[in-house]
Amino acid sequence: MGDAHHQRTDGTADGLLLRRWARRSVDCLEERRGEINSLNVFPIPDSDTGTNLLFTMRAALDSAEALGGDVTSATRTANALARGAVAGARGNSGVILSQVIRGIAETVRGERINGLDLAEALQTGTELASRAVTDLVEGTIVTVLRASGEAAAQCVGVDLQSVALAAADAAASALVKTPQQLDVLASAGVVDAGGLGLLVILDALVESVSGHSPDRVELGAGRSRGLIAEVSRRDHDWDRKSGPLECGDDSAQDFEVMYLVDESDEDLMAALRTRLAVLGDSIVIVSDGFGGWSVHVHCCDAGAAVEAGLEAGRVHGIRISSFLVDQRDQLVARQEMQFQGHDARGVLAVVAGDGAAALFESEGASVLRCDEAPVTRAQLLGHIRTMDRTEVLVLPNGALSAQELVAVSAAARDPLHQVLLLSTSSMVQGLAALAVHDGSRNVADDGFTMSESAAATRWGSLRIAVERSLTFVGTCDPGDAIGLMGHEVVVIGPDVEASAARLIDLALGSGGELVTLLMGADAADGLAERMEAHVISTYPGVDVLIYQGGQPGDLFQLGVE
């Protein structure tokens, strides 16, 4: 924070702050590169979006740090960042990022940058990126960029810090919606990788001008895959397809080709775009604003794509990558993960309630919450993949039907990953299973032992009826206490405590050594203590464990072992 004084109290910033932003962006992209790569399913599932954004931003930073003379000028620094970003852009997302930075360069006209400049820069960057992409698709980095620019434009007369925060907040909101706009994202259970990378960069700007990083609880590292609309898992398995990718299948292309072009003009580049459209797709052609151009295309004939560029001007900086090779390298990396021992296995639990979530997390499980809405198959599948473990044991805890679990299991399984969905019908059964989890055992043995422990736990719940209905033990009216063993109603009564005690008696009728009570959010004060006293006085030798789960609906969940 040594150059923090380069943001003045008038809400503007100079070139040194722009350089600090670029440096912080590089650091943040390095930290989250793996996460961003793991989300990469569009337009090609080559798991390199985070890497491409990092290389592009690093090239921009290197160019700015090579400046001599007056480095406090916002104009000179922005121009250097733009030249470096376009020249060093990697991949589709990197080329688009270069246009965001170029938008800043074209907007800043003096020694300092203010909130109005930033708003105009984001809108200019959106226009440049939209023109650069031949086939613009919603639900991508450009969509997220547009939302940030529109939000920034609403901040009339506001300082740089406020505009930066408004832009970043709008980008976060747009990112969460990307699976609703692009089917391949919904199918894979992810948000757009490039959009997340852009958000990381915008948050780095907020931190650079304010000294504080935005708290993205809903978009924390490792959680981006769960943020999807309520969609069904389709047959795509984009990042785990077996066999080679060839022209004509889902990938459509074999190579990613990038190069730089000098000594050209708008007409020649327009002609190049037309030629490349015949050869392939994902075409992005951008200018650095200083006579240089960056060209990107996915195609089957890399040589023809380069030859087309030779007719447009002086070509240099040629980079060609093969999706076949990239896929092979990803498979090798996943195979290596299988030999990481204990750390290769994880447990995922579906839970409701703050207390229950904390309880499962304290035992080492990852948590997928289901408090406000039912968990979908796509959400569960996305969360499993986010864990980046070769072995995952899932405790569904009654949140999904058996049919849905079978579908998730089939979609999650491949030769490099073992995903076992255990038969836990409630959170108390999940806790019983987690209590005997041992990561040093073979995964099949560990799953079998955990399933045995869950099956040996009789479980029930107590709740309040919200409507009149007919059950096997009689009719309940709104406000009655209803006790269930498993999914069957066994107790109905107007008195909550009497019904709770009756439910415990039925649960202990066939024996038991331990009673676990997971108390819900609506349980009355003292109910747990009175039920504990009932067990101790009525069943000598039976132990009682009480946890505050905070789950909605049930006054408590009951487990007997």
Tab-separated table of C-alpha atoms in Angstrom, residues 172-547:
chain	number	residue	atom	x	y	z
A	172	ALA	CA	-21.245	-10.525	-9.716
A	173	SER	CA	-25.011	-10.417	-10.197
A	174	ALA	CA	-24.679	-10.996	-13.950
A	175	LEU	CA	-22.274	-13.879	-13.420
A	176	VAL	CA	-24.755	-15.786	-11.258
A	177	LYS	CA	-27.299	-15.572	-14.105
A	178	THR	CA	-25.001	-16.896	-16.857
A	179	PRO	CA	-26.219	-20.537	-16.588
A	180	GLN	CA	-29.734	-19.301	-17.354
A	181	GLN	CA	-28.440	-17.787	-20.600
A	182	LEU	CA	-26.137	-20.543	-21.884
A	183	ASP	CA	-27.276	-24.172	-21.855
A	184	VAL	CA	-23.785	-25.664	-21.770
A	185	LEU	CA	-23.114	-23.869	-18.472
A	186	ALA	CA	-26.377	-25.135	-16.990
A	187	SER	CA	-25.608	-28.663	-18.194
A	188	ALA	CA	-22.202	-28.638	-16.522
A	189	GLY	CA	-23.473	-26.929	-13.356
A	190	VAL	CA	-21.116	-23.931	-13.620
A	191	VAL	CA	-21.033	-20.193	-14.108
A	192	ASP	CA	-19.030	-18.718	-16.980
A	193	ALA	CA	-15.284	-19.021	-16.425
A	194	GLY	CA	-14.387	-15.818	-18.279
A	195	GLY	CA	-17.073	-13.915	-16.406
A	196	LEU	CA	-15.637	-15.041	-13.079
A	197	GLY	CA	-12.172	-13.990	-14.215
A	198	LEU	CA	-13.480	-10.525	-15.129
A	199	LEU	CA	-15.127	-10.244	-11.708
A	200	VAL	CA	-11.826	-11.117	-10.029
A	201	ILE	CA	-10.159	-8.284	-11.987
A	202	LEU	CA	-12.917	-5.776	-11.157
A	203	ASP	CA	-12.743	-6.738	-7.474
A	204	ALA	CA	-8.980	-6.172	-7.645
A	205	LEU	CA	-9.715	-2.638	-8.898
A	206	VAL	CA	-12.080	-2.034	-5.979
A	207	GLU	CA	-9.401	-3.238	-3.565
A	208	SER	CA	-6.763	-1.060	-5.221
A	209	VAL	CA	-8.771	2.159	-4.927
A	210	SER	CA	-10.403	1.478	-1.552
A	211	GLY	CA	-8.007	-0.800	0.311
A	212	HIS	CA	-10.781	-3.344	0.895
A	213	SER	CA	-11.692	-6.410	-1.148
A	214	PRO	CA	-15.444	-6.983	-1.717
A	215	ASP	CA	-16.921	-9.840	0.290
A	216	ARG	CA	-18.268	-12.275	-2.301
A	217	VAL	CA	-19.766	-14.890	0.036
A	218	GLU	CA	-21.945	-16.231	-2.760
A	219	LEU	CA	-18.955	-16.433	-5.118
A	220	GLY	CA	-16.209	-17.576	-2.785
A	221	ALA	CA	-13.457	-19.825	-4.069
A	222	GLY	CA	-14.740	-23.297	-4.730
A	223	ARG	CA	-18.419	-22.338	-4.715
A	224	SER	CA	-18.839	-20.994	-8.230
A	225	ARG	CA	-20.126	-24.264	-9.619
A	226	GLY	CA	-23.147	-24.331	-7.318
A	227	LEU	CA	-24.487	-20.973	-8.483
A	228	ILE	CA	-26.792	-22.101	-11.272
A	229	ALA	CA	-30.439	-21.823	-12.176
A	230	GLU	CA	-32.797	-24.711	-11.529
A	231	VAL	CA	-31.937	-26.819	-14.540
A	232	SER	CA	-31.607	-30.498	-15.342
A	233	ARG	CA	-28.370	-32.257	-16.096
A	234	ARG	CA	-28.195	-33.154	-19.780
A	235	ASP	CA	-26.117	-35.817	-21.444
A	236	HIS	CA	-23.082	-33.564	-21.947
A	237	ASP	CA	-19.958	-34.395	-19.955
A	238	TRP	CA	-17.845	-31.705	-21.465
A	239	ASP	CA	-14.624	-32.009	-19.488
A	240	ARG	CA	-14.543	-35.800	-19.242
A	241	LYS	CA	-15.344	-37.088	-22.703
A	242	SER	CA	-13.587	-40.294	-23.650
A	243	GLY	CA	-11.768	-40.716	-26.922
A	244	PRO	CA	-10.210	-38.054	-29.153
A	245	LEU	CA	-11.917	-34.879	-30.209
A	246	GLU	CA	-12.280	-34.555	-33.963
A	247	CYS	CA	-13.753	-32.088	-36.385
A	248	GLY	CA	-17.465	-32.585	-36.542
A	249	ASP	CA	-18.095	-33.707	-32.954
A	250	ASP	CA	-19.020	-31.434	-30.025
A	251	SER	CA	-15.735	-29.503	-30.166
A	252	ALA	CA	-16.107	-28.815	-33.930
A	253	GLN	CA	-12.441	-27.761	-34.145
A	254	ASP	CA	-8.985	-29.184	-33.400
A	255	PHE	CA	-6.757	-26.123	-32.954
A	256	GLU	CA	-6.658	-22.713	-31.326
A	257	VAL	CA	-4.643	-20.301	-33.470
A	258	MET	CA	-3.470	-16.858	-32.348
A	259	TYR	CA	-1.119	-14.349	-33.930
A	260	LEU	CA	-0.368	-10.643	-34.160
A	261	VAL	CA	-0.647	-8.586	-37.339
A	262	ASP	CA	1.100	-5.287	-38.134
A	263	GLU	CA	1.168	-3.107	-41.258
A	264	SER	CA	-2.528	-3.643	-41.916
A	265	ASP	CA	-5.759	-1.649	-41.928
A	266	GLU	CA	-9.478	-1.993	-41.185
A	267	ASP	CA	-10.365	-3.241	-44.681
A	268	LEU	CA	-7.694	-5.950	-44.713
A	269	MET	CA	-8.709	-7.117	-41.232
A	270	ALA	CA	-12.378	-7.242	-42.282
A	271	ALA	CA	-11.371	-9.438	-45.207
A	272	LEU	CA	-9.348	-11.633	-42.837
A	273	ARG	CA	-12.376	-12.041	-40.586
A	274	THR	CA	-14.428	-13.228	-43.572
A	275	ARG	CA	-11.773	-15.797	-44.562
A	276	LEU	CA	-11.439	-17.113	-41.019
A	277	ALA	CA	-15.225	-17.485	-40.754
A	278	VAL	CA	-15.001	-20.085	-43.518
A	279	LEU	CA	-12.172	-21.939	-41.771
A	280	GLY	CA	-13.476	-22.056	-38.185
A	281	ASP	CA	-15.260	-20.330	-35.321
A	282	SER	CA	-14.652	-18.423	-32.048
A	283	ILE	CA	-13.129	-15.654	-34.159
A	284	VAL	CA	-11.935	-12.585	-32.270
A	285	ILE	CA	-9.938	-9.832	-33.986
A	286	VAL	CA	-8.962	-6.750	-31.979
A	287	SER	CA	-6.784	-3.674	-32.340
A	288	ASP	CA	-4.487	-2.218	-29.701
A	289	GLY	CA	-5.325	1.286	-30.971
A	290	PHE	CA	-1.730	1.846	-32.095
A	291	GLY	CA	-1.645	-0.028	-35.397
A	292	GLY	CA	-1.350	-3.558	-34.072
A	293	TRP	CA	-3.939	-6.357	-34.257
A	294	SER	CA	-4.484	-9.594	-32.368
A	295	VAL	CA	-6.213	-12.502	-34.130
A	296	HIS	CA	-7.828	-15.548	-32.497
A	297	VAL	CA	-9.652	-18.482	-34.140
A	298	HIS	CA	-10.611	-22.119	-33.475
A	299	CYS	CA	-10.207	-24.238	-36.597
A	300	CYS	CA	-9.263	-27.612	-38.059
A	301	ASP	CA	-6.599	-26.268	-40.460
A	302	ALA	CA	-4.110	-24.192	-38.476
A	303	GLY	CA	-1.882	-23.631	-41.509
A	304	ALA	CA	-4.688	-22.131	-43.554
A	305	ALA	CA	-5.551	-19.758	-40.689
A	306	VAL	CA	-1.971	-18.476	-40.570
A	307	GLU	CA	-1.804	-18.150	-44.371
A	308	ALA	CA	-4.943	-16.033	-44.281
A	309	GLY	CA	-3.210	-13.696	-41.867
A	310	LEU	CA	-0.193	-13.342	-44.161
A	311	GLU	CA	-2.450	-11.775	-46.771
A	312	ALA	CA	-3.619	-9.165	-44.245
A	313	GLY	CA	-0.226	-7.854	-43.110
A	314	ARG	CA	2.968	-8.765	-41.261
A	315	VAL	CA	2.247	-11.760	-39.022
A	316	HIS	CA	4.292	-12.504	-35.888
A	317	GLY	CA	3.847	-13.995	-32.418
A	318	ILE	CA	2.136	-17.115	-33.800
A	319	ARG	CA	0.757	-19.498	-31.148
A	320	ILE	CA	-0.999	-22.748	-32.025
A	321	SER	CA	-2.382	-25.175	-29.453
A	322	SER	CA	-4.101	-28.511	-29.994
A	323	PHE	CA	-7.270	-29.355	-28.099
A	324	LEU	CA	-6.313	-33.028	-28.440
A	325	VAL	CA	-3.048	-32.429	-26.594
A	326	ASP	CA	-4.752	-30.267	-23.992
A	327	GLN	CA	-7.290	-33.022	-23.317
A	328	ARG	CA	-4.503	-35.585	-22.941
A	329	ASP	CA	-2.663	-33.366	-20.472
A	330	GLN	CA	-5.840	-32.868	-18.438
A	331	LEU	CA	-6.392	-36.634	-18.263
A	332	VAL	CA	-2.804	-37.171	-17.100
A	333	ALA	CA	-3.231	-34.510	-14.425
A	334	ARG	CA	-6.415	-36.182	-13.187
A	335	GLN	CA	-4.702	-39.576	-13.112
A	336	GLU	CA	-1.948	-38.125	-10.949
A	337	MET	CA	-4.586	-36.888	-8.490
A	338	GLN	CA	-5.613	-40.487	-7.806
A	339	PHE	CA	-2.348	-41.135	-5.998
A	340	GLN	CA	-2.543	-38.293	-3.533
A	341	GLY	CA	-3.673	-40.559	-0.695
A	342	HIS	CA	-5.878	-39.230	2.070
A	343	ASP	CA	-6.312	-35.753	0.571
A	344	ALA	CA	-7.800	-37.203	-2.610
A	345	ARG	CA	-11.076	-38.078	-0.825
A	346	GLY	CA	-13.799	-35.711	0.292
A	347	VAL	CA	-17.237	-35.908	1.897
A	348	LEU	CA	-20.129	-33.743	0.706
A	349	ALA	CA	-23.242	-33.339	2.873
A	350	VAL	CA	-26.562	-31.720	1.930
A	351	VAL	CA	-27.799	-29.867	5.018
A	352	ALA	CA	-30.235	-27.227	6.234
A	353	GLY	CA	-29.627	-24.843	9.136
A	354	ASP	CA	-26.604	-22.826	10.231
A	355	GLY	CA	-25.912	-25.038	13.218
A	356	ALA	CA	-26.148	-28.228	11.192
A	357	ALA	CA	-23.845	-26.794	8.525
A	358	ALA	CA	-21.261	-25.858	11.137
A	359	LEU	CA	-21.566	-29.316	12.699
A	360	PHE	CA	-20.885	-31.156	9.428
A	361	GLU	CA	-18.077	-28.785	8.497
A	362	SER	CA	-16.413	-29.297	11.889
A	363	GLU	CA	-16.243	-32.999	11.033
A	364	GLY	CA	-14.455	-32.247	7.765
A	365	ALA	CA	-17.358	-32.390	5.311
A	366	SER	CA	-18.089	-29.898	2.551
A	367	VAL	CA	-21.641	-28.569	2.748
A	368	LEU	CA	-24.346	-27.872	0.166
A	369	ARG	CA	-27.216	-25.939	1.749
A	370	CYS	CA	-30.876	-26.699	1.029
A	371	ASP	CA	-32.606	-24.263	3.415
A	372	GLU	CA	-34.537	-22.057	1.015
A	373	ALA	CA	-35.094	-24.280	-2.025
A	374	PRO	CA	-34.736	-27.956	-2.928
A	375	VAL	CA	-31.336	-28.998	-4.223
A	376	THR	CA	-31.374	-29.831	-7.929
A	377	ARG	CA	-29.411	-32.585	-9.638
A	378	ALA	CA	-27.329	-29.996	-11.480
A	379	GLN	CA	-26.437	-28.198	-8.251
A	380	LEU	CA	-25.348	-31.409	-6.560
A	381	LEU	CA	-23.319	-32.491	-9.579
A	382	GLY	CA	-21.692	-29.078	-9.861
A	383	HIS	CA	-20.721	-29.087	-6.189
A	384	ILE	CA	-19.225	-32.575	-6.475
A	385	ARG	CA	-17.015	-31.411	-9.335
A	386	THR	CA	-16.010	-28.237	-7.531
A	387	MET	CA	-14.415	-30.319	-4.783
A	388	ASP	CA	-11.678	-31.464	-7.217
A	389	ARG	CA	-11.355	-34.815	-5.444
A	390	THR	CA	-10.898	-38.160	-7.182
A	391	GLU	CA	-13.041	-39.812	-4.473
A	392	VAL	CA	-16.218	-38.208	-3.149
A	393	LEU	CA	-18.655	-39.661	-0.629
A	394	VAL	CA	-22.023	-37.894	-0.749
A	395	LEU	CA	-24.447	-37.708	2.176
A	396	PRO	CA	-27.733	-36.589	0.509
A	397	ASN	CA	-29.601	-36.654	3.835
A	398	GLY	CA	-32.996	-37.078	2.194
A	399	ALA	CA	-32.700	-33.964	0.016
A	400	LEU	CA	-33.106	-35.782	-3.323
A	401	SER	CA	-35.091	-38.793	-4.480
A	402	ALA	CA	-33.431	-42.124	-5.237
A	403	GLN	CA	-34.028	-41.605	-8.957
A	404	GLU	CA	-32.324	-38.219	-8.884
A	405	LEU	CA	-29.371	-39.622	-6.961
A	406	VAL	CA	-28.891	-42.390	-9.508
A	407	ALA	CA	-28.812	-39.780	-12.288
A	408	VAL	CA	-26.219	-37.693	-10.432
A	409	SER	CA	-24.103	-40.753	-9.694
A	410	ALA	CA	-24.091	-41.782	-13.351
A	411	ALA	CA	-23.154	-38.281	-14.535
A	412	ALA	CA	-20.393	-37.804	-11.952
A	413	ARG	CA	-18.662	-41.147	-12.448
A	414	ASP	CA	-15.826	-41.745	-14.915
A	415	PRO	CA	-12.603	-43.811	-15.018
A	416	LEU	CA	-10.754	-41.145	-13.021
A	417	HIS	CA	-13.363	-40.366	-10.365
A	418	GLN	CA	-15.225	-42.470	-7.821
A	419	VAL	CA	-18.403	-40.881	-6.489
A	420	LEU	CA	-20.406	-42.863	-3.945
A	421	LEU	CA	-23.843	-41.594	-2.925
A	422	LEU	CA	-24.619	-43.095	0.474
A	423	SER	CA	-28.138	-43.929	1.611
A	424	THR	CA	-28.676	-41.288	4.315
A	425	SER	CA	-32.324	-40.241	4.605
A	426	SER	CA	-31.859	-37.539	7.232
A	427	MET	CA	-29.186	-35.337	8.737
A	428	VAL	CA	-29.007	-37.473	11.888
A	429	GLN	CA	-28.223	-40.492	9.723
A	430	GLY	CA	-25.616	-38.379	7.929
A	431	LEU	CA	-24.000	-37.501	11.257
A	432	ALA	CA	-23.911	-41.185	12.205
A	433	ALA	CA	-22.218	-42.010	8.899
A	434	LEU	CA	-19.725	-39.173	9.222
A	435	ALA	CA	-18.775	-40.322	12.730
A	436	VAL	CA	-17.204	-43.519	11.349
A	437	HIS	CA	-15.618	-41.960	8.234
A	438	ASP	CA	-11.957	-42.946	7.855
A	439	GLY	CA	-10.057	-41.515	4.916
A	440	SER	CA	-7.213	-44.009	5.305
A	441	ARG	CA	-9.478	-46.905	4.318
A	442	ASN	CA	-10.215	-47.985	0.785
A	443	VAL	CA	-13.015	-45.763	-0.525
A	444	ALA	CA	-15.395	-48.689	-1.043
A	445	ASP	CA	-14.751	-49.957	2.486
A	446	ASP	CA	-15.162	-46.467	3.897
A	447	GLY	CA	-18.451	-45.998	2.058
A	448	PHE	CA	-19.741	-49.397	3.176
A	449	THR	CA	-18.904	-48.709	6.831
A	450	MET	CA	-20.557	-45.294	6.700
A	451	SER	CA	-23.657	-46.751	5.027
A	452	GLU	CA	-23.888	-49.448	7.703
A	453	SER	CA	-23.753	-46.842	10.458
A	454	ALA	CA	-26.476	-44.773	8.772
A	455	ALA	CA	-28.711	-47.807	8.245
A	456	ALA	CA	-28.332	-48.798	11.896
A	457	THR	CA	-29.635	-45.384	13.000
A	458	ARG	CA	-33.409	-45.281	13.413
A	459	TRP	CA	-34.560	-41.762	12.740
A	460	GLY	CA	-37.617	-39.618	13.122
A	461	SER	CA	-38.745	-36.012	13.315
A	462	LEU	CA	-41.275	-33.786	15.036
A	463	ARG	CA	-43.007	-30.950	13.200
A	464	ILE	CA	-46.167	-28.846	13.325
A	465	ALA	CA	-49.011	-29.534	10.874
A	466	VAL	CA	-49.824	-26.626	8.578
A	467	GLU	CA	-53.019	-28.088	7.104
A	468	ARG	CA	-55.652	-30.706	7.820
A	469	SER	CA	-54.723	-34.118	6.426
A	470	LEU	CA	-55.440	-37.806	6.846
A	471	THR	CA	-52.651	-40.129	8.053
A	472	PHE	CA	-52.373	-43.799	9.006
A	473	VAL	CA	-52.818	-42.890	12.669
A	474	GLY	CA	-55.691	-40.450	12.219
A	475	THR	CA	-56.497	-36.948	11.070
A	476	CYS	CA	-54.300	-34.015	12.021
A	477	ASP	CA	-55.429	-30.408	12.201
A	478	PRO	CA	-53.354	-27.263	11.652
A	479	GLY	CA	-51.225	-26.634	14.737
A	480	ASP	CA	-51.072	-30.294	15.809
A	481	ALA	CA	-47.697	-31.838	16.571
A	482	ILE	CA	-46.822	-34.634	14.149
A	483	GLY	CA	-44.208	-37.251	14.959
A	484	LEU	CA	-42.683	-39.348	12.178
A	485	MET	CA	-40.455	-42.406	12.206
A	486	GLY	CA	-38.733	-42.320	8.881
A	487	HIS	CA	-41.377	-41.027	6.505
A	488	GLU	CA	-44.391	-42.503	8.329
A	489	VAL	CA	-46.555	-40.530	10.757
A	490	VAL	CA	-46.732	-42.390	14.090
A	491	VAL	CA	-47.831	-39.655	16.529
A	492	ILE	CA	-50.443	-36.900	16.347
A	493	GLY	CA	-51.308	-34.662	19.273
A	494	PRO	CA	-52.225	-31.126	20.284
A	495	ASP	CA	-49.460	-30.944	22.922
A	496	VAL	CA	-45.926	-30.575	21.536
A	497	GLU	CA	-44.029	-31.902	24.560
A	498	ALA	CA	-46.340	-34.879	25.075
A	499	SER	CA	-46.079	-35.753	21.386
A	500	ALA	CA	-42.289	-35.382	21.464
A	501	ALA	CA	-42.012	-37.705	24.474
A	502	ARG	CA	-44.318	-40.236	22.791
A	503	LEU	CA	-42.164	-40.172	19.637
A	504	ILE	CA	-39.019	-40.829	21.686
A	505	ASP	CA	-40.735	-43.713	23.465
A	506	LEU	CA	-41.665	-45.313	20.150
A	507	ALA	CA	-38.125	-44.829	18.832
A	508	LEU	CA	-36.633	-46.510	21.905
A	509	GLY	CA	-39.268	-49.245	21.996
A	510	SER	CA	-36.935	-51.715	20.266
A	511	GLY	CA	-33.855	-50.665	22.223
A	512	GLY	CA	-31.025	-48.244	21.806
A	513	GLU	CA	-27.955	-46.891	23.574
A	514	LEU	CA	-27.722	-43.339	22.226
A	515	VAL	CA	-30.344	-40.713	21.333
A	516	THR	CA	-29.314	-37.760	19.166
A	517	LEU	CA	-31.541	-34.678	19.004
A	518	LEU	CA	-30.856	-32.137	16.249
A	519	MET	CA	-32.954	-29.143	17.280
A	520	GLY	CA	-34.674	-27.011	14.640
A	521	ALA	CA	-35.009	-23.259	14.328
A	522	ASP	CA	-38.628	-23.241	15.596
A	523	ALA	CA	-38.116	-25.439	18.663
A	524	ALA	CA	-39.304	-23.796	21.874
A	525	ASP	CA	-36.742	-22.870	24.512
A	526	GLY	CA	-36.209	-25.708	26.966
A	527	LEU	CA	-37.738	-28.423	24.751
A	528	ALA	CA	-34.377	-30.164	24.279
A	529	GLU	CA	-33.604	-30.151	27.973
A	530	ARG	CA	-37.021	-31.554	28.885
A	531	MET	CA	-36.686	-34.345	26.305
A	532	GLU	CA	-33.224	-35.146	27.672
A	533	ALA	CA	-34.668	-35.359	31.171
A	534	HIS	CA	-37.425	-37.661	29.883
A	535	VAL	CA	-34.908	-40.076	28.375
A	536	ILE	CA	-32.677	-40.101	31.452
A	537	SER	CA	-35.568	-40.761	33.849
A	538	THR	CA	-37.356	-43.328	31.665
A	539	TYR	CA	-34.442	-45.192	30.047
A	540	PRO	CA	-31.514	-45.543	32.474
A	541	GLY	CA	-28.242	-46.139	30.665
A	542	VAL	CA	-29.282	-44.440	27.424
A	543	ASP	CA	-27.084	-41.443	26.563
A	544	VAL	CA	-28.419	-38.249	24.965
A	545	LEU	CA	-26.593	-35.884	22.570
A	546	ILE	CA	-28.186	-32.520	21.735
A	547	TYR	CA	-27.131	-30.274	18.857
